[in-house]
mmCIF file of C-alpha atoms in Angstrom:
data_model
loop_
_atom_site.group_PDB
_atom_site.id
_atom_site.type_symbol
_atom_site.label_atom_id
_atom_site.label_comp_id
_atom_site.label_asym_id
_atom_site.label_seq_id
_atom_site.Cartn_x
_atom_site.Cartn_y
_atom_site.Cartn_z
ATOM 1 C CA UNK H 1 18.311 -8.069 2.257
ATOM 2 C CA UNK H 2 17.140 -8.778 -1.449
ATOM 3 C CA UNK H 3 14.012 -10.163 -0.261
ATOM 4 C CA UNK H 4 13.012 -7.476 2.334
ATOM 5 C CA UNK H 5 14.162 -4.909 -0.051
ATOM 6 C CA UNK H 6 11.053 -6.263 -2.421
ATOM 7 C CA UNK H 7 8.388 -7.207 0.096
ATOM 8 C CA UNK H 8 8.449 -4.102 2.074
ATOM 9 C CA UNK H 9 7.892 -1.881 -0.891
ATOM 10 C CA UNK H 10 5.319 -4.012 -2.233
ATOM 11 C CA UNK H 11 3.428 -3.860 1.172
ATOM 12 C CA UNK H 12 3.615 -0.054 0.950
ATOM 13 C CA UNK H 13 1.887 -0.049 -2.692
ATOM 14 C CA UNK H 14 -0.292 -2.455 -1.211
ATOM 15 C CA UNK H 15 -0.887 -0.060 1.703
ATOM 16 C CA UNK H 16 -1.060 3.074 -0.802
ATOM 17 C CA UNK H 17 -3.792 1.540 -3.228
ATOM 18 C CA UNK H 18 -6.207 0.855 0.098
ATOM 19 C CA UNK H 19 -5.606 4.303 1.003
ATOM 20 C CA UNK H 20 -6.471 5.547 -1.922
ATOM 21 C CA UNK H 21 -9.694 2.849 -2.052
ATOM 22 C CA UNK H 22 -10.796 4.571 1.131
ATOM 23 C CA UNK H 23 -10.403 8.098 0.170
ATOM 24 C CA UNK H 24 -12.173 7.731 -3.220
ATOM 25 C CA UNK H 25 -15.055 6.159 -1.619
ATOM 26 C CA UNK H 26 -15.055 8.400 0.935
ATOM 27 C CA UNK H 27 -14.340 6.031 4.321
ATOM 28 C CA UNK H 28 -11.719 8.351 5.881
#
């Protein structure tokens, strides 16, 4: 549980920080 606990949140930041990518450079 340890180990999901710390990759899923990581993917999510992950996921976040394109989002964010995209939306600065105006993609979306």
């Amino acid at each position: 549980t340890g180990r999901v606990t710390v990759s899923h949140p990581n993917k999510n930041i992950k996921t976040g920080t394109v989002k964010s990518i995209c939306r600065q450079a105006g993609w979306i």
